[in-house]
CSV table of C-alpha atoms and ligand atoms in Angstrom, one decimal:
chain,number,residue,atom,x,y,z
A,152,MET,CA,0.8,19.4,21.2
A,153,THR,CA,-0.6,16.9,18.7
A,154,ASP,CA,-3.6,19.1,17.6
A,155,GLY,CA,-6.0,16.2,18.1
A,156,ALA,CA,-4.1,14.1,15.6
A,157,LEU,CA,-3.6,10.4,16.3
A,158,VAL,CA,0.0,10.5,15.0
A,159,THR,CA,2.1,13.6,14.2
A,160,LEU,CA,5.4,13.6,12.4
A,161,LYS,CA,7.4,16.8,12.9
A,162,ASP,CA,10.4,17.6,10.6
A,163,ILE,CA,11.4,13.9,10.2
A,164,THR,CA,14.5,13.0,8.4
A,165,LYS,CA,15.4,9.3,7.9
A,166,LYS,CA,18.9,8.2,6.7
A,167,TYR,CA,20.1,4.7,5.9
A,168,GLY,CA,23.8,5.1,6.5
A,169,SER,CA,24.7,8.5,5.2
A,170,ARG,CA,21.9,8.4,2.6
A,171,ALA,CA,18.9,10.5,3.4
A,172,VAL,CA,15.7,8.8,2.1
A,173,LEU,CA,13.2,11.2,3.7
A,174,THR,CA,13.9,14.8,4.6
A,175,ASP,CA,11.9,17.3,6.7
A,176,ILE,CA,8.7,15.3,6.6
A,177,SER,CA,5.7,16.7,8.6
A,178,LEU,CA,2.4,14.9,8.6
A,179,SER,CA,-0.6,14.6,11.0
A,180,ILE,CA,-3.1,11.8,10.8
A,181,LYS,CA,-6.4,12.7,12.4
A,182,HIS,CA,-9.2,10.5,13.7
A,183,GLY,CA,-11.2,8.8,11.0
A,184,GLU,CA,-9.2,10.2,8.1
A,185,CYS,CA,-7.7,8.3,5.2
A,186,ILE,CA,-4.3,9.3,3.8
A,187,LEU,CA,-2.9,7.8,0.6
A,188,LEU,CA,0.8,7.7,-0.1
A,189,ARG,CA,2.1,7.5,-3.6
A,190,GLY,CA,5.5,7.7,-5.1
A,191,ARG,CA,7.8,5.8,-7.4
A,192,ASN,CA,9.6,2.6,-6.3
A,193,GLY,CA,12.3,3.2,-3.8
A,194,SER,CA,11.0,6.7,-3.0
A,195,GLY,CA,10.5,5.9,0.7
A,196,LYS,CA,6.9,4.9,1.1
A,197,SER,CA,7.5,1.8,3.2
A,198,THR,CA,10.1,3.7,5.2
A,199,LEU,CA,7.5,6.4,6.1
A,200,LEU,CA,4.9,3.8,7.0
A,201,ARG,CA,7.3,2.0,9.3
A,202,ILE,CA,8.2,5.3,11.0
A,203,VAL,CA,4.5,6.0,11.6
A,204,THR,CA,4.0,2.6,13.1
A,205,GLY,CA,7.1,3.1,15.3
A,206,LEU,CA,8.8,0.0,13.8
A,207,ILE,CA,11.9,2.0,12.9
A,208,PRO,CA,13.5,5.0,14.5
A,209,VAL,CA,13.8,8.4,12.9
A,210,THR,CA,17.2,10.0,12.3
A,211,THR,CA,16.0,13.5,13.3
A,212,GLY,CA,12.6,15.0,14.1
A,213,GLU,CA,9.8,13.8,16.3
A,214,ARG,CA,7.0,11.3,16.2
A,215,LEU,CA,4.2,12.2,18.6
A,216,LEU,CA,1.2,10.1,19.6
A,217,ASP,CA,-2.2,11.3,20.7
A,218,ASN,CA,-2.0,8.9,23.7
A,219,SER,CA,0.0,5.9,24.8
A,220,GLN,CA,-3.0,3.6,24.4
A,221,LEU,CA,-3.2,4.2,20.7
A,222,ILE,CA,-3.6,1.0,18.7
A,223,ILE,CA,-1.8,0.9,15.3
A,224,GLY,CA,-2.4,-2.0,13.0
A,225,TYR,CA,0.2,-2.6,10.3
A,226,THR,CA,0.1,-4.8,7.2
A,227,PRO,CA,3.5,-5.3,5.6
A,228,ASP,CA,3.5,-5.5,1.8
A,229,GLN,CA,3.5,-9.4,1.9
A,230,LEU,CA,2.5,-12.1,4.3
A,231,PRO,CA,4.5,-15.3,3.8
A,232,ARG,CA,2.6,-18.5,3.2
A,233,LEU,CA,3.0,-20.1,6.6
A,234,ARG,CA,2.4,-23.8,7.4
A,235,LEU,CA,-0.3,-22.7,9.8
A,236,THR,CA,-4.1,-22.3,9.5
A,237,SER,CA,-5.2,-18.7,9.5
A,238,THR,CA,-6.8,-19.4,13.0
A,239,GLU,CA,-3.5,-20.7,14.3
A,240,TYR,CA,-1.5,-17.8,12.9
A,241,LEU,CA,-4.0,-15.2,14.3
A,242,THR,CA,-4.1,-16.9,17.7
A,243,HIS,CA,-0.4,-16.7,17.8
A,244,MET,CA,-0.3,-13.0,16.9
A,245,GLY,CA,-3.1,-12.2,19.3
A,246,ARG,CA,-1.3,-13.9,22.2
A,247,ILE,CA,1.8,-12.0,21.5
A,248,SER,CA,-0.2,-8.7,21.8
A,249,GLY,CA,-1.6,-9.9,25.1
A,250,MET,CA,-5.3,-10.5,24.1
A,251,PRO,CA,-7.3,-12.6,26.6
A,252,ALA,CA,-7.9,-16.1,25.1
A,253,LYS,CA,-11.7,-15.9,25.0
A,254,GLU,CA,-11.8,-12.4,23.5
A,255,LEU,CA,-9.2,-13.5,20.9
A,256,ALA,CA,-11.1,-16.6,19.8
A,257,ASN,CA,-14.3,-14.6,19.4
A,258,ARG,CA,-12.5,-11.9,17.5
A,259,ILE,CA,-10.8,-14.4,15.1
A,260,LYS,CA,-14.2,-16.0,14.4
A,261,ALA,CA,-15.8,-12.5,13.7
A,262,LEU,CA,-12.9,-11.6,11.4
A,263,HIS,CA,-13.2,-14.7,9.4
A,264,ALA,CA,-16.9,-13.9,8.9
A,265,PHE,CA,-16.1,-10.2,8.1
A,266,PHE,CA,-13.6,-11.1,5.5
A,267,ASN,CA,-15.6,-14.0,4.1
A,268,LEU,CA,-12.9,-16.6,5.0
A,269,GLU,CA,-15.0,-18.9,7.2
A,270,GLN,CA,-14.7,-21.8,4.8
A,271,SER,CA,-10.9,-21.7,4.8
A,272,SER,CA,-10.2,-21.1,8.5
A,273,LYS,CA,-9.0,-24.7,8.9
A,274,LEU,CA,-6.9,-24.8,5.8
A,275,LYS,CA,-3.1,-24.3,6.0
A,276,MET,CA,-2.0,-20.9,4.6
A,277,THR,CA,0.4,-22.7,2.2
A,278,HIS,CA,-2.8,-23.4,0.1
A,279,PHE,CA,-4.0,-19.7,0.3
A,280,SER,CA,-4.2,-17.5,-2.8
A,281,LYS,CA,-2.6,-14.0,-2.7
A,282,GLY,CA,-6.0,-12.5,-2.1
A,283,MET,CA,-6.7,-14.8,0.9
A,284,LEU,CA,-3.2,-14.1,2.3
A,285,GLN,CA,-3.8,-10.3,2.0
A,286,LYS,CA,-7.0,-10.7,3.9
A,287,VAL,CA,-5.2,-12.6,6.7
A,288,ASN,CA,-2.7,-9.8,6.7
A,289,LEU,CA,-5.5,-7.3,7.3
A,290,MET,CA,-7.1,-9.6,9.9
A,291,GLN,CA,-3.8,-9.7,11.8
A,292,ALA,CA,-3.7,-5.8,11.8
A,293,THR,CA,-7.3,-5.5,13.0
A,294,LEU,CA,-7.2,-8.2,15.8
A,295,LYS,CA,-7.5,-5.4,18.3
A,296,THR,CA,-9.7,-2.8,16.6
A,297,PRO,CA,-7.1,-0.3,15.6
A,298,ASN,CA,-7.3,3.5,15.8
A,299,LEU,CA,-5.0,3.7,12.8
A,300,LEU,CA,-4.5,1.1,10.1
A,301,VAL,CA,-1.2,1.3,8.2
A,302,LEU,CA,-1.2,-0.6,4.9
A,303,ASP,CA,1.7,-1.2,2.6
A,304,GLU,CA,0.4,-1.9,-1.0
A,305,PRO,CA,-2.6,-3.8,0.2
A,306,PHE,CA,-3.9,-4.5,-3.4
A,307,SER,CA,-0.6,-5.7,-4.9
A,308,GLY,CA,-0.9,-8.9,-6.9
A,309,LEU,CA,-4.7,-9.3,-6.3
A,310,ASP,CA,-7.2,-10.2,-9.0
A,311,ALA,CA,-10.2,-7.9,-9.7
A,312,GLU,CA,-12.6,-9.8,-7.5
A,313,SER,CA,-10.2,-9.8,-4.5
A,314,ILE,CA,-9.5,-6.1,-5.0
A,315,GLN,CA,-13.2,-5.3,-4.9
A,316,HIS,CA,-13.7,-7.3,-1.8
A,317,LEU,CA,-10.7,-5.8,0.0
A,318,LEU,CA,-11.9,-2.3,-1.1
A,319,ASP,CA,-15.3,-3.0,0.4
A,320,SER,CA,-13.7,-4.3,3.6
A,321,LEU,CA,-11.5,-1.2,3.9
A,322,LYS,CA,-14.5,1.1,3.4
A,323,ARG,CA,-16.3,-0.7,6.2
A,324,ILE,CA,-13.3,-0.5,8.5
A,325,LYS,CA,-13.0,3.2,7.7
A,326,ALA,CA,-16.8,3.8,8.3
A,327,GLU,CA,-16.3,2.3,11.7
A,328,GLY,CA,-14.0,5.2,12.6
A,329,THR,CA,-10.5,3.7,12.0
A,330,SER,CA,-8.0,6.1,10.3
A,331,ILE,CA,-6.1,4.6,7.4
A,332,LEU,CA,-2.7,5.4,6.0
A,333,ALA,CA,-2.0,3.4,2.9
A,334,ALA,CA,0.7,3.2,0.2
A,335,VAL,CA,-1.2,2.5,-2.9
A,336,HIS,CA,0.4,1.9,-6.2
A,337,ASP,CA,-2.7,2.0,-8.4
A,338,PRO,CA,-4.1,5.6,-8.9
A,339,LEU,CA,-7.7,4.4,-9.4
A,340,LEU,CA,-7.7,2.3,-6.2
A,341,ALA,CA,-6.2,5.3,-4.4
A,342,ASN,CA,-9.2,7.3,-5.7
A,343,GLN,CA,-11.7,4.7,-4.5
A,344,LEU,CA,-10.5,5.0,-0.9
A,345,GLU,CA,-11.3,8.7,-1.0
A,346,GLY,CA,-8.6,10.2,1.1
A,347,ARG,CA,-5.9,12.9,1.0
A,348,THR,CA,-3.2,11.9,-1.3
A,349,TYR,CA,0.5,12.7,-0.7
A,350,TRP,CA,3.4,12.0,-3.0
A,351,ILE,CA,7.0,11.3,-1.9
A,352,ARG,CA,9.3,13.0,-4.4
A,353,GLN,CA,13.0,13.2,-3.8
A,354,GLY,CA,12.6,12.6,-0.1
A,355,LYS,CA,9.9,15.3,0.4
A,356,LEU,CA,6.3,14.8,1.2
A,357,ILE,CA,4.0,16.8,-1.2
A,358,GLU,CA,0.2,16.9,-0.9
A,359,GLU,CA,-1.7,16.4,-4.1
A,360,LYS,CA,-3.9,19.4,-4.6
A,361,GLY,CA,-6.6,20.3,-7.1
A,362,GLU,CA,-7.3,16.8,-8.4
A,363,GLN,CA,-10.3,17.1,-10.7
A,364,PRO,CA,-13.2,14.9,-9.5
A,365,GLN,CA,-13.7,13.6,-13.1
A,366,ASN,CA,-10.2,12.3,-13.0
A,367,SER,CA,-11.2,9.6,-10.5
A,368,LEU,CA,-12.7,7.7,-13.4
A,369,ALA,CA,-10.1,8.5,-16.0
A,370,PRO,CA,-8.4,5.5,-17.5
A,371,HIS,CA,-4.8,4.6,-16.9
A,372,PHE,CA,-2.6,2.1,-18.7
A,373,GLU,CA,-0.6,-0.9,-17.7
A,374,LEU,CA,2.4,-1.8,-19.8
A,375,GLU,CA,4.2,-5.0,-19.3
A,376,CYS,CA,7.7,-5.4,-20.5
A,377,ILE,CA,11.2,-6.7,-19.7
A,378,LEU,CA,14.0,-4.1,-19.3
A,379,SER,CA,17.6,-4.1,-18.1
A,380,GLU,CA,18.3,-2.2,-14.9
A,381,GLU,CA,19.9,0.5,-16.9
A,382,GLU,CA,16.8,0.8,-19.1
A,383,LEU,CA,14.5,0.8,-16.1
A,384,SER,CA,16.5,3.6,-14.4
A,385,HIS,CA,16.5,5.6,-17.7
A,386,VAL,CA,12.7,5.4,-18.0
A,387,SER,CA,12.0,6.0,-14.3
A,388,ASN,CA,14.1,9.1,-14.3
A,389,GLN,CA,12.2,10.5,-17.2
A,390,PHE,CA,8.8,9.8,-15.8
A,391,PRO,CA,8.8,10.4,-12.0
A,392,ASP,CA,5.0,9.8,-11.7
A,393,VAL,CA,5.0,6.4,-13.3
A,394,THR,CA,5.2,3.5,-10.9
A,395,TRP,CA,6.0,-0.1,-11.6
A,396,ILE,CA,6.1,-3.6,-10.0
A,397,THR,CA,8.4,-6.5,-10.9
A,398,ASP,CA,7.1,-10.0,-10.8
A,399,GLU,CA,9.1,-13.2,-9.9
A,400,HIS,CA,10.1,-13.7,-13.6
A,401,GLY,CA,11.6,-10.2,-13.9
A,402,ARG,CA,8.7,-8.8,-15.9
A,403,ILE,CA,7.9,-5.2,-15.2
A,404,THR,CA,4.4,-3.7,-15.2
A,405,PHE,CA,4.2,0.0,-15.4
A,406,THR,CA,1.2,2.0,-14.4
A,407,ILE,CA,0.9,5.1,-16.6
A,408,LEU,CA,-1.5,7.9,-16.1
A,409,LYS,CA,-3.2,9.4,-19.2
A,410,ASN,CA,-1.0,12.6,-19.1
A,411,ASP,CA,2.2,10.5,-19.4
A,412,TYR,CA,0.8,7.9,-21.8
A,413,ARG,CA,1.9,9.4,-25.2
A,414,ASP,CA,5.4,10.4,-24.2
A,415,PHE,CA,6.0,7.2,-22.3
A,416,LEU,CA,5.1,5.1,-25.4
A,417,LEU,CA,7.2,7.3,-27.6
A,418,GLU,CA,10.1,6.7,-25.3
A,419,PHE,CA,9.7,3.0,-25.6
A,420,ILE,CA,9.4,3.1,-29.3
A,421,ASN,CA,12.3,5.4,-29.8
A,422,ASN,CA,14.5,3.2,-27.6
A,423,ASP,CA,13.3,0.0,-29.3
A,424,PHE,CA,12.2,-1.4,-25.9
A,425,GLU,CA,10.1,-4.5,-26.2
A,426,ILE,CA,6.5,-4.4,-25.0
A,427,ILE,CA,4.8,-7.6,-23.9
A,428,SER,CA,1.4,-6.2,-23.4
A,429,LEU,CA,-0.5,-2.9,-23.0
A,430,GLN,CA,-3.8,-2.6,-21.4
A,431,ARG,CA,-6.2,0.2,-20.8
A,432,LYS,CA,-7.7,0.1,-17.3
A,433,GLU,CA,-10.8,1.7,-16.0
A,434,MET,CA,-12.6,1.1,-12.8
A,435,ASN,CA,-16.2,2.0,-12.0
A,436,ALA,CA,-16.7,4.0,-8.8
B,681,LIG,N1,16.9,-1.2,6.0
B,681,LIG,C1,17.4,-0.5,5.0
B,681,LIG,N2,18.7,-0.3,4.9
B,681,LIG,C2,19.2,0.4,3.8
B,681,LIG,N3,18.5,1.0,2.9
B,681,LIG,C3,17.2,0.8,2.9
B,681,LIG,C4,16.6,0.0,3.9
B,681,LIG,N4,15.2,0.0,3.7
B,681,LIG,C5,15.0,0.7,2.6
B,681,LIG,N5,16.2,1.2,2.1
B,681,LIG,C6,16.3,2.0,0.9
B,681,LIG,O1,15.6,3.2,1.1
B,681,LIG,C7,14.9,3.6,-0.1
B,681,LIG,C8,13.4,3.6,0.1
B,681,LIG,O2,12.9,2.3,0.3
B,681,LIG,P1,11.4,2.0,0.6
B,681,LIG,O3,11.3,0.5,0.7
B,681,LIG,O4,11.0,2.8,1.7
B,681,LIG,O5,10.7,2.6,-0.7
B,681,LIG,P2,9.3,2.3,-1.4
B,681,LIG,O6,8.8,3.6,-1.9
B,681,LIG,O7,8.4,1.6,-0.4
B,681,LIG,O8,9.6,1.3,-2.6
B,681,LIG,P3,8.7,0.3,-3.3
B,681,LIG,O9,7.6,1.0,-4.0
B,681,LIG,O10,9.6,-0.4,-4.3
B,681,LIG,O11,8.2,-0.7,-2.3
B,681,LIG,C9,15.3,2.5,-1.2
B,681,LIG,O12,16.4,3.0,-1.9
B,681,LIG,C10,15.8,1.3,-0.3
B,681,LIG,O13,16.8,0.6,-1.0
């Protein structure tokens, strides 16, 4: 019935109120595979991840599991800075999931070593950097070695060093046989995880086909600016493949692939939108 897949979604539709965010989505996640989810802001990536984890119900369609013992680890897009040490937080989470005390303590120690956080295990998370918090987020999701790890924007807000470390950690987790489903904003990071890529466009799930291998090293651009809601909506409607994040000061950073670069810049110039910075990004494999 599930074709050997860990999780199978069949003709899923998800509505919030009367508004359909996802329509007729079918997807199967097999043992050991990595699936990357892309799409513009608000396209429904987090919604789909939560459906896969079983955190929210579907409106119509079916979510089938390979077996009832399946362990799914989930990292939401942000972990709050709690007034707990990472050990205290992970102990709390492990107890909730029913792990025996000794096994839990050993696992927490091993995870601190795996993620290179041994030095900080007694520090309150209020003092943690974003990168350290993101690691704790992953540690929480891997307390019980998961069959499937579901990640919501795991690299968001991290500096280059933390990104590289997290990438290495994810590659190791993947090599140990855990399947990964991740919403990844940055196209180059998505390429580094080497998986099947799907886009959510207008509520539909579309598999990316025929990606040229040399594109994995192609540059992309990050453009930082401040736009009104109306301007942002105008730009995002024109360029459906361009994604963006907004920081706490309202600054918007767009990620633009080479194909869109020229037209995107012309749109900015023609509309007299103000650019704060523009950077060419490239990442070595
Ligand atoms: N609980 C909810 N109730 C009502 N609407 C919701 C709810 N959660 C999400 N939405 C709406 O559903 C749409 C998809 O949201 P979702 O968070 O899944 O998108 P996303 O692709 O993850 O966005 P982003 O890249 O900005 O994180 C958005 O328009 C959002 O406002």
